[in-house]
């Protein structure tokens, strides 16, 4: 009997998955911007991201009913771990793509295929007829391989999978984490809302049940307190296990990035772009204890990092050296001013990264 | 391997300083057990060590190992003689007896162990990463180490070590000490001090709760403390917010214990730890004032006379100022610019009224609907409702007063100072909230214990 029951449940499970698989296979993607080397081998679309928002677009005559097709499934492999992907959509009447009509999701560990399930219905603008999609597979430079991008009808498990995908999305520690941690967000709303609602509803049920048992409001309230507290603690522990999962992922990620590396390599890995090798270059060329003027991009991070790594070489008005870190070539005006004041080429690491001397 | 041995020496040294003073303050074995003594010794010893270094710097004496060790010997001489002559307990080993762990104990211990592993790993796998860490704390430590002084001369390449020069320099100097023992500037190994602070917090918290609830619930409560994501994250980065929180929390916990056990030793310890909080971050001072209110409240409830209150506050303040005064003097003598962000704007008392709804809105969102504090604030509300009729009890009332006054201090800070800007851009509220959290979890724990026990 038990075996038949198990078999029945298994069949139901398989059927449910089958129901979940009514889908539209999206093909014919073309590069839009920030993408190079796009090619298709077999069923895999390969491309190289050359910007922080690489974009590929679908045909512009999709005419998909947003109500019936709202689950996006993407199978892809990207070179970088834990980046952010984004799907943009355009409806009949929309002239352009916009961030409002888009949904982002966090990607998993790099260099391996993952299937992502995104509930596009989470966007308040996902309605009507969708004419075109645009997809940004990552938010960094790197390589991408896309197995498929499919749109699926909401099935028995698509909502669940979307929920689980939200629940277990990895909030990778960043510089801003020192100030706040978002925590899991389901359909864009903090999971704490759901937990508080559940605790409140269940607490009311507990108190009512206790009242029916004792027929005394005060003792019903007091008698329920232990169960309510246990309920709170259960959710507290569940949330903590969820946090522990992210901490475990952080350990794996950091071990991947920093494990077995020298201190200099670790410092390089914690510094934006190729700034650290340039600072190391400056340290080797400028006599220790000299003064410098830094010409860096306006983000204060670079000046602070340079002061930190270069000391006892220090920053000073009218310093002996000008250290120029201009990867985007946007500081030409400032550099010209210093050249006019008599600073001349002293040492160069590469284009946009060099030292001038009085 | 040599560098790890040196690191060990660097970490043990403040522990020894602290042990001498702790043994003098708590001479009897039954006052405190070994682990607790070690934890408080690290906190106290590191504070004493850095004040010594500050004094060396103030008098223009080179800050190096020889001078630090010589001054330390001088400082601990009298307490050490007293400890030896009075045969005070240095480390009383707790008789554990047969311990039978239940499934919850094993779960709590496992989770705490995992957290400690996480903190140690994250601290030691990478060098300093966060912006404030390298632009302030770590930069100053590097400057002090390379210069062998506090760079207070007007000719210094980076005056006072750079960064926000009004920040107290307990943490930079502790790092400078570690660099001195290591013999090199290594901004990865130096982070080993942060797990020690974190572990000290867990130990002190555990013993504070254990006195009220016993082993199992204390372990569980300590686990609850270790579940706060923001607190754990701050144990892995090189910021001072958690460190000041640890000093303030241990100061409050020892103050409560001093009243409970009528033991002046814990009272002095509380004052010293509170003093080090003021030497760790500028915020330490206003939050230390909260302890004065707690002392006043206790003397009121315990029907003590005004003389008791005045004497206690005077003694408390004098001890705390041992740590604050040298830095304040340094600021005056060397004209270190004041912290403009904490300048109180009394003239805007009414004009800033529109800030209040914003402040409360931020509290509501950040405490309840972010991933910073798990669901601790919601549980606090539940506990307040379910334990409402017992809140007059002194062991509940005092920590609750501390929580309320800390919140009031935040409101004051954001209402009347330019720090409001940091509230709006989301940079400081959670970091400030770290100060409340250990006491908040302590309050929750002792109430949870009673609710679960009684029903």
Coordinates of N, CA and C in Angstrom, one line a residue, chain A residues 171 173-185 190-193 195-197 199-200 218 221-241 243-248 250-252 254-256 258-261 263 266-268 270 276 283 289 299-315, chain B residues 107 111 114-115 117-118 121-122 124-131 133-135 138-139 142-144 146-147 151 156-158 185-188 217 220 223-230 232-234 237-239 241 364 366-379 382-383 385-386 389-390 425-431 441 444 448 451-453 455:
Chain A
X171 N 23.6 37.3 -1.1 CA 23.9 38.7 -0.9 C 25.4 38.8 -0.6
X173 N 29.0 39.9 0.3 CA 29.4 41.1 1.1 C 30.1 42.1 0.1
X174 N 29.8 43.4 0.3 CA 30.4 44.4 -0.5 C 30.8 45.5 0.4
X175 N 31.4 46.6 -0.2 CA 31.8 47.7 0.6 C 30.7 48.3 1.4
X176 N 29.5 48.3 0.9 CA 28.4 49.0 1.6 C 27.8 48.0 2.7
X177 N 28.2 46.8 2.7 CA 27.7 45.9 3.7 C 28.0 46.3 5.1
X178 N 29.1 47.1 5.2 CA 29.5 47.6 6.5 C 28.4 48.5 7.1
X179 N 27.5 49.0 6.2 CA 26.5 49.9 6.7 C 25.1 49.3 6.8
X180 N 24.8 48.4 5.9 CA 23.5 47.7 6.0 C 23.5 46.4 5.2
X181 N 22.7 45.5 5.6 CA 22.5 44.2 5.0 C 21.1 44.1 4.6
X182 N 20.8 43.9 3.3 CA 19.4 43.8 2.9 C 18.6 42.6 3.5
X183 N 19.3 41.5 3.5 CA 18.6 40.2 3.9 C 17.8 39.7 2.7
X184 N 17.2 38.5 2.8 CA 16.5 38.0 1.7 C 15.2 38.8 1.4
X185 N 14.9 39.0 0.1 CA 13.7 39.7 -0.3 C 12.9 38.9 -1.2
X190 N 11.1 42.6 2.0 CA 11.9 41.9 3.0 C 11.2 40.7 3.5
X191 N 11.9 39.6 3.7 CA 11.3 38.4 4.2 C 10.8 38.6 5.6
X192 N 11.3 39.6 6.3 CA 10.8 39.8 7.7 C 9.3 40.1 7.7
X193 N 8.8 40.8 6.7 CA 7.4 41.1 6.6 C 6.6 39.8 6.7
X195 N 7.6 36.9 7.8 CA 7.8 36.2 9.0 C 6.9 36.8 10.1
X196 N 6.9 38.1 10.2 CA 6.1 38.8 11.2 C 4.6 38.5 11.0
X197 N 4.2 38.5 9.8 CA 2.8 38.2 9.5 C 2.5 36.8 9.9
X199 N 4.0 35.0 12.2 CA 4.1 34.9 13.7 C 2.8 35.5 14.3
X200 N 2.4 36.6 13.7 CA 1.2 37.3 14.3 C -0.1 36.4 14.1
X218 N -7.5 36.2 30.2 CA -6.2 36.5 30.7 C -5.3 35.3 30.8
X221 N -4.1 34.4 27.3 CA -3.0 35.2 26.9 C -1.7 34.7 27.5
X222 N -1.7 34.5 28.9 CA -0.5 34.2 29.6 C -0.1 32.7 29.2
X223 N -1.1 31.9 29.1 CA -0.8 30.5 28.7 C -0.2 30.3 27.3
X224 N -0.4 31.3 26.5 CA 0.1 31.2 25.1 C 1.5 31.7 24.9
X225 N 1.9 32.4 25.9 CA 3.2 33.2 25.8 C 4.3 32.2 25.4
X226 N 4.4 31.1 26.1 CA 5.5 30.2 25.8 C 5.5 29.7 24.4
X227 N 4.3 29.3 23.9 CA 4.3 28.9 22.5 C 4.6 30.0 21.5
X228 N 4.2 31.2 21.8 CA 4.5 32.3 20.9 C 6.0 32.6 20.9
X229 N 6.6 32.5 22.1 CA 8.0 32.7 22.1 C 8.8 31.6 21.4
X230 N 8.3 30.4 21.5 CA 9.0 29.3 20.8 C 8.8 29.5 19.3
X231 N 7.7 29.9 18.9 CA 7.4 30.2 17.5 C 8.4 31.3 17.0
X232 N 8.6 32.3 17.8 CA 9.6 33.4 17.4 C 11.0 32.8 17.3
X233 N 11.3 32.0 18.2 CA 12.7 31.4 18.2 C 12.9 30.5 17.0
X234 N 11.8 29.7 16.7 CA 12.0 28.8 15.5 C 12.3 29.7 14.3
X235 N 11.6 30.8 14.1 CA 11.8 31.6 12.9 C 13.2 32.3 13.0
X236 N 13.6 32.7 14.2 CA 14.9 33.3 14.4 C 16.0 32.3 14.0
X237 N 15.8 31.0 14.4 CA 16.9 30.0 14.1 C 16.8 29.8 12.5
X238 N 15.6 29.7 12.0 CA 15.5 29.4 10.5 C 16.2 30.6 9.7
X239 N 16.0 31.8 10.2 CA 16.6 32.9 9.5 C 18.1 32.8 9.7
X240 N 18.5 32.4 10.9 CA 20.0 32.3 11.1 C 20.6 31.2 10.2
X241 N 19.9 30.1 10.0 CA 20.5 29.1 9.1 C 20.6 29.6 7.7
X243 N 21.2 32.8 7.0 CA 22.4 33.6 7.1 C 23.7 32.8 7.0
X244 N 23.6 31.7 7.7 CA 24.8 30.8 7.8 C 25.2 30.3 6.4
X245 N 24.1 30.1 5.6 CA 24.4 29.6 4.2 C 25.2 30.7 3.4
X246 N 24.8 32.0 3.6 CA 25.5 33.0 2.9 C 26.9 33.2 3.4
X247 N 27.1 33.0 4.7 CA 28.4 33.0 5.3 C 29.3 31.9 4.8
X248 N 28.7 30.7 4.6 CA 29.4 29.6 4.0 C 29.8 29.9 2.6
X250 N 30.3 32.9 1.4 CA 31.4 33.9 1.5 C 32.7 33.2 1.7
X251 N 32.7 32.3 2.6 CA 34.0 31.6 2.9 C 34.5 30.9 1.6
X252 N 33.7 30.2 0.9 CA 34.1 29.5 -0.3 C 34.6 30.6 -1.4
X254 N 35.7 33.7 -0.8 CA 37.0 34.3 -0.4 C 38.1 33.3 -0.5
X255 N 37.9 32.1 -0.2 CA 38.9 31.1 -0.3 C 39.4 31.0 -1.8
X256 N 38.4 31.1 -2.7 CA 38.7 31.0 -4.1 C 39.5 32.3 -4.5
X258 N 41.2 34.5 -2.4 CA 42.4 34.9 -1.6 C 43.3 33.7 -1.2
X259 N 42.7 32.5 -1.3 CA 43.4 31.4 -0.7 C 44.7 31.1 -1.5
X260 N 45.8 30.9 -0.7 CA 47.1 30.5 -1.3 C 47.8 31.7 -2.0
X261 N 47.3 32.9 -1.8 CA 48.0 34.0 -2.5 C 48.9 34.7 -1.5
X263 N 50.6 38.2 0.2 CA 49.9 39.4 0.8 C 49.7 40.4 -0.3
X266 N 46.9 39.4 -2.4 CA 45.6 39.6 -1.7 C 45.2 41.1 -1.8
X267 N 46.2 42.0 -1.6 CA 46.0 43.4 -1.6 C 45.5 43.8 -3.0
X268 N 46.1 43.2 -4.0 CA 45.6 43.5 -5.4 C 44.2 43.1 -5.6
X270 N 41.9 43.0 -3.4 CA 40.9 43.9 -2.7 C 40.9 45.3 -3.2
X276 N 46.2 48.6 -7.9 CA 47.2 48.2 -7.0 C 48.6 48.0 -7.7
X283 N 55.5 52.8 -5.9 CA 56.4 52.5 -4.8 C 57.8 52.2 -5.2
X289 N 59.4 58.3 1.1 CA 59.4 59.5 1.9 C 59.3 60.8 1.0
X299 N 36.4 59.5 -7.7 CA 36.0 58.6 -6.6 C 37.1 58.7 -5.6
X300 N 36.7 59.1 -4.3 CA 37.7 59.3 -3.3 C 38.5 58.1 -2.9
X301 N 38.0 56.9 -3.3 CA 38.6 55.6 -3.0 C 40.1 55.6 -3.4
X302 N 40.3 56.1 -4.6 CA 41.7 56.0 -5.2 C 42.7 56.8 -4.4
X303 N 42.3 58.0 -4.0 CA 43.2 58.9 -3.3 C 43.5 58.2 -1.9
X304 N 42.5 57.7 -1.3 CA 42.6 57.1 0.0 C 43.5 55.8 0.0
X305 N 43.3 55.0 -1.1 CA 44.1 53.8 -1.2 C 45.5 54.2 -1.5
X306 N 45.8 55.2 -2.3 CA 47.1 55.6 -2.6 C 47.8 56.0 -1.4
X307 N 47.1 56.9 -0.6 CA 47.8 57.4 0.7 C 48.1 56.2 1.6
X308 N 47.2 55.2 1.6 CA 47.4 54.0 2.5 C 48.6 53.2 2.1
X309 N 48.7 52.9 0.8 CA 49.7 52.0 0.3 C 51.0 52.7 0.1
X310 N 51.0 54.0 -0.2 CA 52.3 54.6 -0.5 C 53.0 55.2 0.7
X311 N 52.4 55.4 1.8 CA 53.1 55.9 3.0 C 54.3 55.1 3.3
X312 N 55.5 55.6 3.6 CA 55.8 57.0 4.0 C 55.9 58.0 2.8
X313 N 55.8 57.6 1.6 CA 55.6 58.6 0.5 C 54.2 59.2 0.7
X314 N 54.1 60.5 0.7 CA 52.9 61.1 1.1 C 52.4 62.2 0.1
X315 N 51.2 62.5 0.3 CA 50.6 63.5 -0.7 C 50.8 64.9 -0.1
Chain B
X107 N 23.6 21.9 19.6 CA 23.2 22.8 18.4 C 23.8 24.2 18.6
X111 N 26.8 25.9 16.4 CA 26.5 27.2 15.7 C 27.5 28.3 16.1
X114 N 30.8 27.5 14.6 CA 30.9 27.8 13.2 C 31.1 29.3 13.0
X115 N 30.4 30.1 13.8 CA 30.5 31.6 13.7 C 31.9 32.1 14.0
X117 N 34.6 30.3 13.7 CA 35.4 29.9 12.5 C 35.3 30.9 11.4
X118 N 34.0 31.3 11.2 CA 33.8 32.3 10.1 C 34.5 33.6 10.3
X121 N 38.3 33.1 10.0 CA 38.6 32.9 8.6 C 38.6 34.2 7.8
X122 N 37.5 34.9 8.0 CA 37.3 36.1 7.2 C 38.3 37.2 7.6
X124 N 41.4 36.6 8.7 CA 42.8 36.3 8.4 C 43.0 35.9 6.9
X125 N 41.9 35.7 6.1 CA 42.1 35.3 4.7 C 42.5 36.5 3.9
X126 N 42.1 37.8 4.3 CA 42.4 38.9 3.5 C 42.8 40.1 4.3
X127 N 43.5 41.0 3.6 CA 43.9 42.3 4.3 C 42.8 43.2 4.5
X128 N 43.1 44.4 5.0 CA 42.0 45.4 5.2 C 41.3 45.8 3.9
X129 N 40.0 45.8 3.8 CA 39.3 46.0 2.6 C 38.4 47.3 2.7
X130 N 37.7 47.4 3.8 CA 36.7 48.5 3.8 C 37.3 49.9 3.9
X131 N 36.6 50.8 3.3 CA 37.1 52.2 3.1 C 37.5 52.9 4.3
X133 N 38.2 51.7 7.1 CA 39.2 50.9 7.8 C 40.6 51.3 7.2
X134 N 40.8 51.4 5.9 CA 42.1 51.7 5.4 C 42.3 53.2 5.4
X135 N 41.3 54.0 5.3 CA 41.4 55.5 5.2 C 41.6 56.1 6.6
X138 N 43.5 52.0 9.8 CA 44.7 51.2 9.4 C 45.8 52.2 8.9
X139 N 45.4 53.2 8.3 CA 46.4 54.2 7.8 C 47.2 54.8 9.0
X142 N 49.6 52.4 10.5 CA 50.8 52.3 9.6 C 51.7 53.5 9.9
X143 N 51.1 54.7 9.9 CA 51.9 55.9 10.1 C 52.6 55.9 11.5
X144 N 51.9 55.5 12.6 CA 52.5 55.4 13.9 C 53.6 54.4 13.9
X146 N 55.5 53.3 11.3 CA 56.7 53.7 10.5 C 57.4 54.9 11.2
X147 N 56.6 55.9 11.7 CA 57.2 57.0 12.4 C 57.7 56.8 13.8
X151 N 53.0 61.3 15.1 CA 53.0 62.2 14.0 C 52.3 63.5 14.3
X156 N 55.0 66.8 10.3 CA 54.7 65.4 10.0 C 54.1 65.3 8.6
X157 N 54.5 64.2 7.9 CA 54.0 64.0 6.5 C 52.5 63.9 6.5
X158 N 52.0 63.1 7.5 CA 50.5 63.0 7.6 C 50.2 63.3 9.1
X185 N 54.9 45.8 8.6 CA 53.5 46.3 8.4 C 52.8 45.2 7.6
X186 N 51.9 44.5 8.3 CA 51.1 43.4 7.7 C 49.7 43.6 8.0
X187 N 48.9 44.2 7.1 CA 47.5 44.5 7.4 C 46.6 43.3 7.2
X188 N 47.1 42.1 7.2 CA 46.3 40.9 7.2 C 46.4 40.3 8.6
X217 N 20.6 27.6 28.9 CA 20.0 28.8 28.3 C 21.0 29.9 28.0
X220 N 22.5 29.0 24.7 CA 21.5 29.3 23.7 C 21.5 30.8 23.5
X223 N 24.3 32.0 21.6 CA 24.1 31.6 20.2 C 23.2 32.7 19.5
X224 N 22.2 33.1 20.2 CA 21.3 34.2 19.7 C 22.1 35.4 19.4
X225 N 23.0 35.8 20.3 CA 23.8 37.0 20.0 C 24.7 36.8 18.8
X226 N 25.1 35.6 18.6 CA 26.0 35.3 17.4 C 25.2 35.2 16.1
X227 N 23.9 35.4 16.2 CA 23.1 35.2 14.9 C 22.9 36.6 14.2
X228 N 23.4 37.7 14.8 CA 23.1 39.0 14.3 C 24.0 39.3 13.1
X229 N 23.5 39.2 11.9 CA 24.4 39.3 10.7 C 25.3 40.6 10.7
X230 N 24.8 41.7 11.2 CA 25.6 42.9 11.1 C 26.7 42.8 12.1
X232 N 28.2 40.1 13.2 CA 29.2 39.2 12.7 C 30.0 39.8 11.6
X233 N 29.4 40.6 10.7 CA 30.1 41.2 9.6 C 31.1 42.2 10.2
X234 N 30.7 42.9 11.2 CA 31.6 43.9 11.8 C 32.8 43.2 12.6
X237 N 35.6 42.9 9.8 CA 36.2 44.0 9.1 C 36.9 44.9 10.2
X238 N 37.7 45.8 9.8 CA 38.6 46.5 10.7 C 38.0 47.8 11.1
X239 N 36.7 47.8 11.6 CA 36.1 49.0 12.1 C 36.0 49.0 13.6
X241 N 33.3 50.2 15.4 CA 32.0 50.3 15.9 C 31.7 49.1 16.8
X364 N 12.4 52.3 12.3 CA 11.4 51.3 12.0 C 11.9 50.4 10.9
X366 N 15.1 50.1 9.5 CA 16.4 49.5 9.7 C 16.4 48.4 10.7
X367 N 15.6 48.6 11.8 CA 15.6 47.6 12.9 C 14.8 46.4 12.5
X368 N 13.6 46.7 11.8 CA 12.7 45.5 11.6 C 12.7 44.9 10.2
X369 N 13.1 45.6 9.2 CA 12.9 45.1 7.8 C 14.1 45.0 7.0
X370 N 15.2 44.9 7.6 CA 16.5 44.7 6.9 C 17.1 43.4 7.4
X371 N 18.1 42.9 6.8 CA 18.7 41.7 7.3 C 19.8 41.9 8.3
X372 N 19.8 43.1 8.9 CA 20.9 43.4 9.9 C 20.8 42.7 11.2
X373 N 19.6 42.5 11.7 CA 19.5 42.0 13.1 C 18.6 40.8 13.2
X374 N 18.5 40.0 12.2 CA 17.6 38.9 12.2 C 16.2 39.4 12.6
X375 N 15.5 38.7 13.5 CA 14.2 39.3 14.0 C 14.3 39.7 15.4
X376 N 15.5 40.1 15.9 CA 15.7 40.4 17.3 C 14.8 41.6 17.8
X377 N 14.6 42.6 16.9 CA 13.8 43.7 17.4 C 12.3 43.4 17.5
X378 N 11.9 42.5 16.6 CA 10.5 42.0 16.7 C 10.3 41.2 18.0
X379 N 11.3 40.3 18.3 CA 11.2 39.5 19.5 C 11.3 40.4 20.7
X382 N 7.8 41.5 21.2 CA 7.0 40.4 21.8 C 7.3 40.2 23.3
X383 N 8.6 40.2 23.6 CA 9.0 40.0 25.0 C 8.5 41.1 25.9
X385 N 5.8 42.8 25.5 CA 4.3 42.6 25.7 C 4.1 41.4 26.7
X386 N 4.8 40.3 26.4 CA 4.6 39.1 27.2 C 5.1 39.2 28.7
X389 N 4.2 42.9 32.8 CA 3.9 43.0 34.3 C 5.2 42.8 35.1
X390 N 6.3 42.4 34.5 CA 7.5 42.1 35.3 C 8.6 43.1 35.1
X425 N 21.8 59.0 4.5 CA 22.5 58.2 3.5 C 22.7 56.8 3.9
X426 N 22.2 56.4 5.1 CA 22.2 55.0 5.5 C 23.6 54.5 6.0
X427 N 24.5 55.4 6.3 CA 25.8 54.9 6.7 C 26.0 54.6 8.2
X428 N 25.3 55.3 9.1 CA 25.7 55.1 10.5 C 24.7 54.4 11.4
X429 N 23.4 54.4 11.0 CA 22.4 54.0 12.0 C 22.7 52.5 12.5
X430 N 22.9 51.6 11.5 CA 23.2 50.2 11.9 C 24.5 50.1 12.7
X431 N 25.4 50.9 12.3 CA 26.7 50.8 13.0 C 26.5 51.3 14.4
X441 N 20.0 41.8 23.4 CA 19.9 40.3 23.5 C 19.9 39.8 24.9
X444 N 16.4 40.4 26.2 CA 15.5 39.4 25.6 C 15.8 38.0 26.3
X448 N 13.1 35.8 28.1 CA 12.7 34.5 27.5 C 12.8 33.4 28.5
X451 N 9.9 33.4 30.8 CA 8.6 33.0 30.1 C 8.6 31.5 29.9
X452 N 9.7 30.9 29.4 CA 9.8 29.5 29.1 C 9.8 28.7 30.3
X453 N 10.3 29.2 31.4 CA 10.4 28.5 32.7 C 9.0 28.4 33.4
X455 N 5.9 28.9 32.1 CA 4.7 28.3 31.5 C 4.9 26.9 31.1

